[in-house]
XYZ file of C-alpha atoms in Angstrom:
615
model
C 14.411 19.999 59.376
C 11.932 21.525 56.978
C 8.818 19.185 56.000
C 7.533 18.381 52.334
C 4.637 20.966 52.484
C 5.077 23.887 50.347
C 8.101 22.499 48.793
C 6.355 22.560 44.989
C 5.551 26.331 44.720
C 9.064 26.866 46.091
C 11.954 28.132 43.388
C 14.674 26.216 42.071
C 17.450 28.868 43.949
C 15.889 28.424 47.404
C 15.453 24.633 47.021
C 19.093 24.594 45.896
C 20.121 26.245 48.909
C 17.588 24.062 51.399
C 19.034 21.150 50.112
C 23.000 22.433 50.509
C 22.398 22.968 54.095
C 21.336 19.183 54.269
C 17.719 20.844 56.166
C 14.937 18.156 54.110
C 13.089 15.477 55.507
C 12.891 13.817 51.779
C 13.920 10.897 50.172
C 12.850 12.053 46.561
C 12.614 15.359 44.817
C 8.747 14.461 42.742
C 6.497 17.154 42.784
C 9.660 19.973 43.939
C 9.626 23.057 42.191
C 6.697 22.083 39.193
C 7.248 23.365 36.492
C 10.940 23.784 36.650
C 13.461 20.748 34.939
C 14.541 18.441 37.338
C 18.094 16.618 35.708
C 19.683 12.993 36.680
C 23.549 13.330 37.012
C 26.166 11.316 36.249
C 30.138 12.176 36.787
C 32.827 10.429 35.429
C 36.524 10.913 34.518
C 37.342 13.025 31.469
C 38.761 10.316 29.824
C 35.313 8.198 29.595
C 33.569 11.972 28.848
C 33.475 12.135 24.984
C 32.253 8.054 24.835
C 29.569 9.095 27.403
C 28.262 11.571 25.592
C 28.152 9.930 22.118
C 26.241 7.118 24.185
C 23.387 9.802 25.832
C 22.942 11.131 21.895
C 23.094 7.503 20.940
C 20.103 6.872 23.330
C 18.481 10.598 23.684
C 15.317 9.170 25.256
C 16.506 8.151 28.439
C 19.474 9.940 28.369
C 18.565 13.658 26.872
C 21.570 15.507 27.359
C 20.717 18.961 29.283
C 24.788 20.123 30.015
C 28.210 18.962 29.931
C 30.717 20.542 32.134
C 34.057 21.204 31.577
C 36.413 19.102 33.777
C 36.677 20.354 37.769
C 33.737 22.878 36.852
C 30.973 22.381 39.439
C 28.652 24.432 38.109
C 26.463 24.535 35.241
C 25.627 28.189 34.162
C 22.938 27.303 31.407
C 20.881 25.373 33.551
C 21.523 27.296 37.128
C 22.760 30.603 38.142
C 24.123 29.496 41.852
C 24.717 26.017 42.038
C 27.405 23.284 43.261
C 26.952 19.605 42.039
C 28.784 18.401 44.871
C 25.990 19.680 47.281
C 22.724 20.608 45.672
C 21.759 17.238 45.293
C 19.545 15.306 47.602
C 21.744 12.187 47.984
C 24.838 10.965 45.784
C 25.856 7.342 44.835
C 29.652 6.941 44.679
C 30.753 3.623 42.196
C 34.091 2.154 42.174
C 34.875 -0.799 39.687
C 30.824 -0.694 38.550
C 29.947 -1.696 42.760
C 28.138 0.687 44.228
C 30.300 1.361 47.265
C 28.460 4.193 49.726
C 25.097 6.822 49.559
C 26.455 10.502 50.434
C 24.917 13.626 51.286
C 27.956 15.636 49.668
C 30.473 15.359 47.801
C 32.919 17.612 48.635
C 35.111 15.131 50.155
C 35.686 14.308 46.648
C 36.724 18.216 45.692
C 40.289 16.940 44.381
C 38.698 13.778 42.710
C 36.516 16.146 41.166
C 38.893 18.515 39.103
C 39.876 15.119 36.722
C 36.097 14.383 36.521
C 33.147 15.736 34.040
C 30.072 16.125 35.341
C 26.999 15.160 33.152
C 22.825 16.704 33.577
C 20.168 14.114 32.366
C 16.384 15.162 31.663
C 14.197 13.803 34.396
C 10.520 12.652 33.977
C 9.961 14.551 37.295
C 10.104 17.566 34.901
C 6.949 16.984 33.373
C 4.637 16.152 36.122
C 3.269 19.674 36.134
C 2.219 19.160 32.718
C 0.471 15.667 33.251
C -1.328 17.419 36.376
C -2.297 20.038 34.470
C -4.078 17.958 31.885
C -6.077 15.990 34.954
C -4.173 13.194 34.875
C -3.190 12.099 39.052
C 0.231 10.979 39.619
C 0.156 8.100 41.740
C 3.342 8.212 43.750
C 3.174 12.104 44.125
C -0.436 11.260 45.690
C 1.084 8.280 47.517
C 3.918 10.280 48.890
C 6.545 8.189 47.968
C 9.238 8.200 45.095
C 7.967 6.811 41.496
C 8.997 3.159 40.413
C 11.900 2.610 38.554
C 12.780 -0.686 36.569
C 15.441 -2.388 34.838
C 13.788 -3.914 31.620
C 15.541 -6.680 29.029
C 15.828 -3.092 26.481
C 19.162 -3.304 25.237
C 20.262 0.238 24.674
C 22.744 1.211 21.402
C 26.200 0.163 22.603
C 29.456 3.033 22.552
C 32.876 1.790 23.474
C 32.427 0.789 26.755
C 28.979 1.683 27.741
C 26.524 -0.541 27.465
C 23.566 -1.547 29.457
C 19.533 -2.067 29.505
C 17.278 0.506 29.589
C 15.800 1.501 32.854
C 12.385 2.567 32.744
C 9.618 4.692 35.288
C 6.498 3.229 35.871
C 2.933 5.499 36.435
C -0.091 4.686 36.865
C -2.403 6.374 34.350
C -6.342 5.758 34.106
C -7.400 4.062 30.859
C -9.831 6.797 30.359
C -6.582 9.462 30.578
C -3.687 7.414 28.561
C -4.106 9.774 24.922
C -3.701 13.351 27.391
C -0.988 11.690 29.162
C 1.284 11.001 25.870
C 0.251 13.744 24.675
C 1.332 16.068 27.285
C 4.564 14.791 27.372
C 5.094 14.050 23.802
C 6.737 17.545 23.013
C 8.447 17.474 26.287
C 11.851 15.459 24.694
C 14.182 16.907 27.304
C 12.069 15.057 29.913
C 12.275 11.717 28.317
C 9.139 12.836 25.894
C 6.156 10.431 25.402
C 6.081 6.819 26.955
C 7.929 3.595 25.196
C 5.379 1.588 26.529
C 1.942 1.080 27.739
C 0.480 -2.054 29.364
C 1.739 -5.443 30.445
C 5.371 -5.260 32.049
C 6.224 -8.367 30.580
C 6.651 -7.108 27.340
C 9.598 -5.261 28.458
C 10.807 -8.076 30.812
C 9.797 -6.162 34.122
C 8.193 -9.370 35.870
C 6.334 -8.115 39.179
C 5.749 -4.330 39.514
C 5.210 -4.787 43.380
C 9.338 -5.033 43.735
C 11.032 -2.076 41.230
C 14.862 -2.215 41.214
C 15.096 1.499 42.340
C 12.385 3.978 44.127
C 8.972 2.930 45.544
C 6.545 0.929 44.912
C 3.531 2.627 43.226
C -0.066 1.235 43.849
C -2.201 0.952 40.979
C -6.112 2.068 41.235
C -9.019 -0.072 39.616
C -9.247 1.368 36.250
C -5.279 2.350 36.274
C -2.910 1.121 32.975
C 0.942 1.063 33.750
C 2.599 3.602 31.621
C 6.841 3.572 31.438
C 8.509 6.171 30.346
C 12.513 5.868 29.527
C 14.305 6.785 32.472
C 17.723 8.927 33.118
C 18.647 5.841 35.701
C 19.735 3.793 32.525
C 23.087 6.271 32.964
C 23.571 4.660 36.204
C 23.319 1.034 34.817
C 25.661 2.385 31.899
C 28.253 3.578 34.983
C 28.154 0.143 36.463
C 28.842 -2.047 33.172
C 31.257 0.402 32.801
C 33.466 -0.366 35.663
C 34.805 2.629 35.863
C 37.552 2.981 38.876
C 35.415 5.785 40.621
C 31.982 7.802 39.480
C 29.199 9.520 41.124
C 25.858 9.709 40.472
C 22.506 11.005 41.777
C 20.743 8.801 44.164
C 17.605 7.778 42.135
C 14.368 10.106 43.045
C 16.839 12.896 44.263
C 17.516 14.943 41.367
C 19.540 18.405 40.767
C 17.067 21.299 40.302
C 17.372 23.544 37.790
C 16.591 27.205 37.136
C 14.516 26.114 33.188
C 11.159 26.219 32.977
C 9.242 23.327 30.854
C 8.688 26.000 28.356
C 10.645 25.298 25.479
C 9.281 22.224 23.942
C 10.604 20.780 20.453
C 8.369 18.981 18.169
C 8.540 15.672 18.001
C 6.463 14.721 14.701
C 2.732 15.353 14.760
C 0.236 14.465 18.112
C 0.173 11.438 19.059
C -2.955 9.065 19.358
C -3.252 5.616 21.478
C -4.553 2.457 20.062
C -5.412 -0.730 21.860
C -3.858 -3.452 19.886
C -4.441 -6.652 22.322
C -5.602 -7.715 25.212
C -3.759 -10.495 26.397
C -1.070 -8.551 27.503
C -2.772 -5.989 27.598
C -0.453 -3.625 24.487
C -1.121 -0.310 23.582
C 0.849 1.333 20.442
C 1.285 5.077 19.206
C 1.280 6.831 16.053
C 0.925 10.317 14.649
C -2.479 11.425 14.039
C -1.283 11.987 10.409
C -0.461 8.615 9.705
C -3.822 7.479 11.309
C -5.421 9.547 8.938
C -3.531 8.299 6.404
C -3.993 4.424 6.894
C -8.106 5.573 7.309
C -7.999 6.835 3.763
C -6.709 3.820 2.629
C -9.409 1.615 4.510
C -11.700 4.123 2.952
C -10.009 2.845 -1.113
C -10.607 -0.330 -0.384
C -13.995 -0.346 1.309
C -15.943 0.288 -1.848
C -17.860 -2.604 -3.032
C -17.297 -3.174 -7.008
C -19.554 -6.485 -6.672
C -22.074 -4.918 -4.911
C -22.211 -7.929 -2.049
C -23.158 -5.728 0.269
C -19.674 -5.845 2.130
C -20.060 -2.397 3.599
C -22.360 -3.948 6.235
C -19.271 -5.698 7.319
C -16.505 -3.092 7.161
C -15.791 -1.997 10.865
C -13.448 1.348 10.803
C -10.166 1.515 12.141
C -9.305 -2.250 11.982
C -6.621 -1.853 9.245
C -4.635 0.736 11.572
C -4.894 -2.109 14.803
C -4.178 -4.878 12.385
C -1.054 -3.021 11.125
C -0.144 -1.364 14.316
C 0.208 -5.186 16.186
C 2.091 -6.397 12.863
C 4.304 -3.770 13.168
C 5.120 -4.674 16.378
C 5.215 -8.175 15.754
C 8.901 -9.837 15.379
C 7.411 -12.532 13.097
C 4.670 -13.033 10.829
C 2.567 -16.344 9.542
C 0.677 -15.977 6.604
C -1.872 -17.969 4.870
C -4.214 -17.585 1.416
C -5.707 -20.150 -1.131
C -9.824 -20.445 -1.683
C -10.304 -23.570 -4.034
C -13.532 -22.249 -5.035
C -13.168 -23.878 -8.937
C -13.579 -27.364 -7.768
C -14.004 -27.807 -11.199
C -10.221 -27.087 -12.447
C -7.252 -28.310 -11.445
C -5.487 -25.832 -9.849
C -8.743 -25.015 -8.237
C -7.491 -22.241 -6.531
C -8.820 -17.917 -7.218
C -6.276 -15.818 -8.428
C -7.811 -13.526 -5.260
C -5.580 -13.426 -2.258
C -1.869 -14.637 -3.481
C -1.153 -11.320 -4.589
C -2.659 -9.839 -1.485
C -0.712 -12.336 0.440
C 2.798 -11.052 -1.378
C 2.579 -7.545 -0.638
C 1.901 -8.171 2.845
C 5.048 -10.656 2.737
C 7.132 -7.999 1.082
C 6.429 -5.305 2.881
C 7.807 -7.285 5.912
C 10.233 -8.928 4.715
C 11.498 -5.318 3.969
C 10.961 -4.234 7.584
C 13.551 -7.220 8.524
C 10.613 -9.260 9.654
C 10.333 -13.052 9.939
C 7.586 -14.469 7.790
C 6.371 -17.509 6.041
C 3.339 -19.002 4.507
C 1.167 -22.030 5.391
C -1.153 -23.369 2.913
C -2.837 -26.818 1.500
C -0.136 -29.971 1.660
C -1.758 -30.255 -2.317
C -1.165 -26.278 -3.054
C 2.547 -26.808 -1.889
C 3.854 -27.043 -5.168
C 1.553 -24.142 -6.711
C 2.710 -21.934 -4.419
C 5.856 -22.642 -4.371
C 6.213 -21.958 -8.512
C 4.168 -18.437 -7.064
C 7.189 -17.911 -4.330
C 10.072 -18.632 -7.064
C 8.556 -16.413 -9.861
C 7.619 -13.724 -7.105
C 11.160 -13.167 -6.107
C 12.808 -13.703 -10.169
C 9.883 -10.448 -10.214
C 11.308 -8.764 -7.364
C 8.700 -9.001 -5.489
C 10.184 -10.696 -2.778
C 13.464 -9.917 -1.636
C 14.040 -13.721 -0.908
C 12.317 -17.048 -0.892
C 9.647 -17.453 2.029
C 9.359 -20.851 4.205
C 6.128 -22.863 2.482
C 4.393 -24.525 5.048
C 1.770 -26.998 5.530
C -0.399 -27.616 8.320
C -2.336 -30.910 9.198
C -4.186 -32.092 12.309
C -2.781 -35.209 13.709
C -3.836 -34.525 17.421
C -5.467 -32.417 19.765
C -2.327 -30.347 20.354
C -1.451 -30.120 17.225
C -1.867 -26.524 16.511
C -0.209 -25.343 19.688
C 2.827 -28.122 18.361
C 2.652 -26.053 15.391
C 2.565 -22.758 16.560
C 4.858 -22.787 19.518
C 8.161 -24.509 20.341
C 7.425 -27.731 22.004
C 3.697 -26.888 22.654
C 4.641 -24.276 25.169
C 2.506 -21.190 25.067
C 4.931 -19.182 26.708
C 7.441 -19.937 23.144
C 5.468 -18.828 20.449
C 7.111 -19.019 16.899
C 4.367 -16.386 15.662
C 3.511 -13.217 17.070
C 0.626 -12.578 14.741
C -1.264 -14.218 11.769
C -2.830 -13.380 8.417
C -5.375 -15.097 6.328
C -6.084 -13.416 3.289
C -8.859 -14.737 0.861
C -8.587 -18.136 2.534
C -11.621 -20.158 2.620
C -12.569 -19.910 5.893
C -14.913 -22.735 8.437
C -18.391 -22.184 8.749
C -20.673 -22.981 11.784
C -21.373 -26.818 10.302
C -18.010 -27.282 10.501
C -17.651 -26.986 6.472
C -16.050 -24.826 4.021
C -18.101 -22.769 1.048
C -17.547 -20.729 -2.356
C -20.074 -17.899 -2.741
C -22.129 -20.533 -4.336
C -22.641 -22.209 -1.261
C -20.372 -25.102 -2.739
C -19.232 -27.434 0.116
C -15.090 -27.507 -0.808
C -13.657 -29.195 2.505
C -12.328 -31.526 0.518
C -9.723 -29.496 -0.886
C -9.023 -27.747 2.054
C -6.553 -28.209 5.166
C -7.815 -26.796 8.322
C -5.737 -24.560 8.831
C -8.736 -22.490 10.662
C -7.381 -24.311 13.675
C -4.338 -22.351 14.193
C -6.574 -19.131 14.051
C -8.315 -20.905 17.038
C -5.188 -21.971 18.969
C -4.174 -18.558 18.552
C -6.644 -17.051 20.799
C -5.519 -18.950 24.036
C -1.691 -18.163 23.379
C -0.962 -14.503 25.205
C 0.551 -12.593 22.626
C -0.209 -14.159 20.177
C -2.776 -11.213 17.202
C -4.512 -12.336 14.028
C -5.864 -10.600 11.297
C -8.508 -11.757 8.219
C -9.033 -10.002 5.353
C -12.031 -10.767 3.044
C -14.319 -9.671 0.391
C -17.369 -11.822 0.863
C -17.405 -13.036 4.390
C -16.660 -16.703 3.835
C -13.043 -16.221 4.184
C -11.064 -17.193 7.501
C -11.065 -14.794 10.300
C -14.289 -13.223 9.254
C -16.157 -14.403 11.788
C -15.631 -11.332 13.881
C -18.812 -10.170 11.366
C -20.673 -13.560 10.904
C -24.117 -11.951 12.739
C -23.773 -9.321 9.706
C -22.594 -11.775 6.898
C -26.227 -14.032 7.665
C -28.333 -11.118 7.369
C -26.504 -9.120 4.374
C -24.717 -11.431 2.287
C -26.270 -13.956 -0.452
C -26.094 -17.106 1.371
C -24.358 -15.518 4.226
C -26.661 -17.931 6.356
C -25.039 -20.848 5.255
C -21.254 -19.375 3.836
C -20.094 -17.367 6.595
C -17.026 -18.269 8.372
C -17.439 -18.961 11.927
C -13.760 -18.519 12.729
C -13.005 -14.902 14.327
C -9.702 -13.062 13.686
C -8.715 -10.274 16.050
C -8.641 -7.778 13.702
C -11.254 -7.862 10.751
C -10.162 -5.601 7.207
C -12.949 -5.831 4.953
C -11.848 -4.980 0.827
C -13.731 -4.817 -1.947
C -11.917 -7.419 -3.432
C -9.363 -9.237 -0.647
C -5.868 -8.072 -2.894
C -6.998 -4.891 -2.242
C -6.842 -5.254 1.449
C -3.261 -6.802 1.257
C -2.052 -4.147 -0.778
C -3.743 -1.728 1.389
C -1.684 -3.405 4.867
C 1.181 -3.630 3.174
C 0.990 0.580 1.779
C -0.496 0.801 5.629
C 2.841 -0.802 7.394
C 4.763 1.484 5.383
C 3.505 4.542 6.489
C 3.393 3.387 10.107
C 7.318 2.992 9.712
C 7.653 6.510 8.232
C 5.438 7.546 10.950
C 8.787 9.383 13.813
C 6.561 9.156 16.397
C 5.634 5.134 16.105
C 9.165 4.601 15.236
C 10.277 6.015 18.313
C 7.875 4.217 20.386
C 8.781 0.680 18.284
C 12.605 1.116 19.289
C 11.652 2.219 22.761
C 13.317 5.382 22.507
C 16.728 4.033 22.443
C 19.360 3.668 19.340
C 18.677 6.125 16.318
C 15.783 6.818 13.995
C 15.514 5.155 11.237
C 15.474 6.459 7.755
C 12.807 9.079 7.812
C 12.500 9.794 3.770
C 11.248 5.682 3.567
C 13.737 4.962 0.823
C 14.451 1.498 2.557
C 11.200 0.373 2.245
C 9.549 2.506 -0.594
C 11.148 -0.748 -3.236
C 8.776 -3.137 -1.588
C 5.562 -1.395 -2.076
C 3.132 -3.021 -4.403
C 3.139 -1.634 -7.987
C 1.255 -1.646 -11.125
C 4.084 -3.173 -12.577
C 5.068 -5.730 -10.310
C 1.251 -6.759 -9.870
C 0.505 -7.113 -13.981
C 3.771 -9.463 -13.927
C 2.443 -11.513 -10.999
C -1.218 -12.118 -12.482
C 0.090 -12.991 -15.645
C 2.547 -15.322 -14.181
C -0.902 -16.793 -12.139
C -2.615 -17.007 -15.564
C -0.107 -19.050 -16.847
C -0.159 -21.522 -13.872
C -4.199 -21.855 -14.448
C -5.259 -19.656 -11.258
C -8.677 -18.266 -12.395
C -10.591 -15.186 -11.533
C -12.757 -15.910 -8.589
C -16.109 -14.874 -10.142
C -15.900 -16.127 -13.784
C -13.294 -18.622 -13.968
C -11.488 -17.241 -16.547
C -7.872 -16.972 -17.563
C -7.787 -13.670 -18.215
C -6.242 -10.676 -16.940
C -9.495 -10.261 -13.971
C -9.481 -11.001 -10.740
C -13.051 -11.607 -8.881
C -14.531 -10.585 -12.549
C -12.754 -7.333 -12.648
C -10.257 -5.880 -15.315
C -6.957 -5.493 -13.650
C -6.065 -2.821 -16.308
C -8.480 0.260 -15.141
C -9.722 -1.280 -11.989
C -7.166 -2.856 -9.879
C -3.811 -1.162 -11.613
C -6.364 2.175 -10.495
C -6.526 0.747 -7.180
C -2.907 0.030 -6.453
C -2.074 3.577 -7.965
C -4.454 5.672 -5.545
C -2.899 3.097 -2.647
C 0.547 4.570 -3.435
C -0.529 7.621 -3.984
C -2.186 8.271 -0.559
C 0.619 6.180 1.178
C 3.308 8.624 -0.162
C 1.806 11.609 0.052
């Protein structure tokens, strides 16, 4: 029997030929042949073929499709120039009636079966451990000696006919330090499964205890080491089982058919990728092009400028609008809240600051088929529901949003709120937005600039800001334009010392993610501009839908309707000037909002938002 050593520099032929004659002490084929394509194999009868392969292009990222054989032809001449499917693999898995009924070391038993059946070649993340090496990234299990980790995850993939299953991912362990060179150097690679669908906690794909994988090894992490899972050609196998077909074959899982192609011919795949950090608790990481990065930092850069002069660029922090939008985006639904009575004076005393904001945010998600809804004062229900009805007569909103109202009736009352029954493990929200809402300061009360004690008129809704930081999963965001506003506490030690009253005013309540706007619409129209060009971004959209079903529409017709516009926006502060919502600064009921002309100044605003979102 020949040992493992020397095995990688060997060629695909001679490996081919090792392996026919049954002469390998092995039990997985990482780290064979680098360089070289390694393919997961699935064969079926013809009659399942076509269905098969509608449901590999269906789902490309597990399953890209390298060959497709003609029926009885046991050889695949674009991939190999002397090979035999029914031998050159390591170990086969026969299925009859989706049971796994026997491992074999050939298949030739099978030869008549065979001539009725249609063999299919997978890409195989094996194929692109050369590359990760090469960019000094270790792979665990290659270094461990043992076959990578393979699990079954709650992923549905896109349904065909009869084939349907979960996706099946591969787990490695990549240092924190390494995680941008590892997506990158697979990115391009598509044919081996391309960059990961997910990095961090295996919760979030329903993998509960990495220790026990549902196929190969388990792989130990080192201190330092972030789990990384790539989309893996094994989902064909799960497909083969749910399809109870009366008899297919497979690969055994870690022994894979080697081929003759080299890694060289990569595709691209949308732009380089960059990793973000977007929580904690999991622990998430997202992707996105490094165009739309660049992108969503020019827009932070529009709104950052400081028309007031307040001194808010003390506060801004760069690249909080990309996190904030990058863990919306990922976020299945969405609570939003505004309203800063700061004309105690008036009745409505609400600023005209912040619902508009608040809107664009709403309909740019709605549009992205998210759940969202609004919580505000129980004595600004009304008022904001007038806002909601006119918003959507405006088409602003596609439909009405739930108006909600939040009050504190016992200790657990924001986790009652937030999360079905009080259970932490339910949440209804995955993240939260205040927008211009008057925020808690470190006495416990709320202030206007003027350092105007308003907790009268406000709710405290602050709390379920707070609740949200001890439910896992659970991401916030604030947006401000003064300091004072909820969630802005993630800047308070800069608010005291730069601010006008900042010592007194500033909000004590933090926010995961801080966006900092020269006026606080700005910073909602700036998200919303922001989570459209994350969902025209291929290589986040990819990542969103895990690799599996098709891309969405890549020209962003679907969503270009629900971007803010100079229009839409004069409509909706005109329809707040008739409800007696006042600029912020002044008090007036004019067409202003924090002092400022909306015609030249904000209609400008929105119009260089659009501009650099589209571009």
């Amino acid at each position: 029997m020949l040992l493992t050593g020397g095995l990688k520099s060997l060629l695909p032929p001679v490996l081919r030929r090792i392996i026919r004659c049954n002469r390998l002490s092995i039990s997985n084929t990482s780290g064979m042949a680098e360089g070289y394509k390694q393919a997961n194999v699935v064969i079926l009868h013809k009659s399942l073929a076509d269905d098969f392969e509608k449901f590999c292009h269906a789902n490309d990222g597990p399953l890209p499709l390298l060959y497709r054989s003609e029926p009885g032809d046991w050889k695949c001449p674009s991939l190999s120039s002397d090979s035999d499917i029914r031998t050159d693999c390591l170990q086969y898995r026969k299925y009859q009636h989706g049971a796994c009924t026997g491992s074999l070391k050939s298949l030739k038993e099978y030869s008549e079966q065979l001539k009725d059946m249609v063999t299919f070649y997978l890409g195989c993340s094996f194929s692109f451990e050369k590359a990760v090496q090469k960019a000094g990234i270790p792979i665990r299990n290659v270094e461990q000696k043992c076959n990578v980790s393979m699990y079954k995850t709650s992923v549905p993939c896109y349904s065909i006919s009869m084939f349907h299953c979960n996706l099946v991912v591969t787990m490695r362990p990549i240092p924190e330090s390494k995680l941008g060179a590892a997506v990158l150097a697979t990115s391009e690679l598509k044919e081996a499964h391309g960059a990961p669908i997910h990095i961090g906690d295996p919760g979030l794909l329903g993998v509960q205890d990495l220790s026990k994988p549902d196929y190969g090894d388990p792989v130990h992490l080192h201190p330092g080491d972030i789990p990384v899972f790539w989309a893996c050609g094994v989902t064909g196998v799960e497909a083969i089982i749910n399809c109870r077909a009366p008899l297919a074959f497979t690969h055994s899982p870690g022994c894979m058919f080697i081929t003759d192609v080299k890694n060289d011919n990569v595709r691209s795949s949308g732009g380089v990728p960059q990793v973000h950090c977007i929580s904690q608790d999991p622990l998430h990481f997202s992707i996105v092009s490094e165009e739309a990065a660049q992108k969503i930092k020019a827009l932070e850069t529009l709104i950052g400028i400081d028309p007031g002069e307040r001194g808010i660029r003390h506060l801004q922090r760069q690249g909080e609008l990309l996190r904030a939008c990058l863990a919306m985006s990922h976020a299945g639904s969405v609570l939003i809240t505004t309203g800063f009575p700061t004309h105690f004076m008036h009745q409505p005393p609400e600023e005209n600051d912040g619902p508009p904001g608040a809107l664009a945010i709403a309909a740019m998600l709605q549009a992205l088929e998210k759940q969202v809804a609004i919580v505000t004062d129980q004595r600004a229900m009304d008022l904001n529901k007038k806002i909601i009805e006119e918003a959507v007569q405006l088409g602003i909103l596609k439909k009405p949003i739930p108006l909600l109202s939040y009050q504190r009736e016992s200790a657990d009352s924001a986790l009652m709120f937030l999360c079905e029954n009080g259970n932490p493990g339910r949440p209804r929200f995955d993240h939260l937005v205040a927008i211009e809402r008057a925020g808690m300061a470190a006495d416990g009360n709320y202030y206007n600039a003027r350092k105007v004690n308003i907790k009268h008129l406000v709710d405290p809704i602050d709390e379920l800001f707070l609740a949200a930081q001890t439910i896992p999963g659970v991401t916030t965001t604030g947006v401000g334009d003064g300091g004072n506003e909820l969630g802005m506490g993630k800047v308070k030690d800069d608010v005291k010392k730069h601010i006008k009253n900042g010592d007194v005013i500033a909000c004590d309540v933090e926010a995961d993610f801080t966006v900092v706007a020269g006026v606080s619409n700005w910073g909602g129209y700036a998200i919303a501009c922001a989570l459209y060009v994350l969902r025209c971004c291929d290589i986040h959209d990819r990542y969103l839908r895990r690799a599996v079903g098709f891309p969405r529409a890549p020209s962003g017709r679907l969503w270009l309707p629900a971007l803010p516009s100079v229009a839409k926006e004069e409509k909706l502060l005109k329809t707040l000037v008739q409800l007696g919502v006042r600029s912020g600064k002044t008090a007036s009921l004019e067409m202003e909002v924090d002092g400022l002309p909306f015609y030249n100044t904000h209609s400008h605003m929105i119009e260089k938002l659009l501009q650099e979102a589209q571009q």
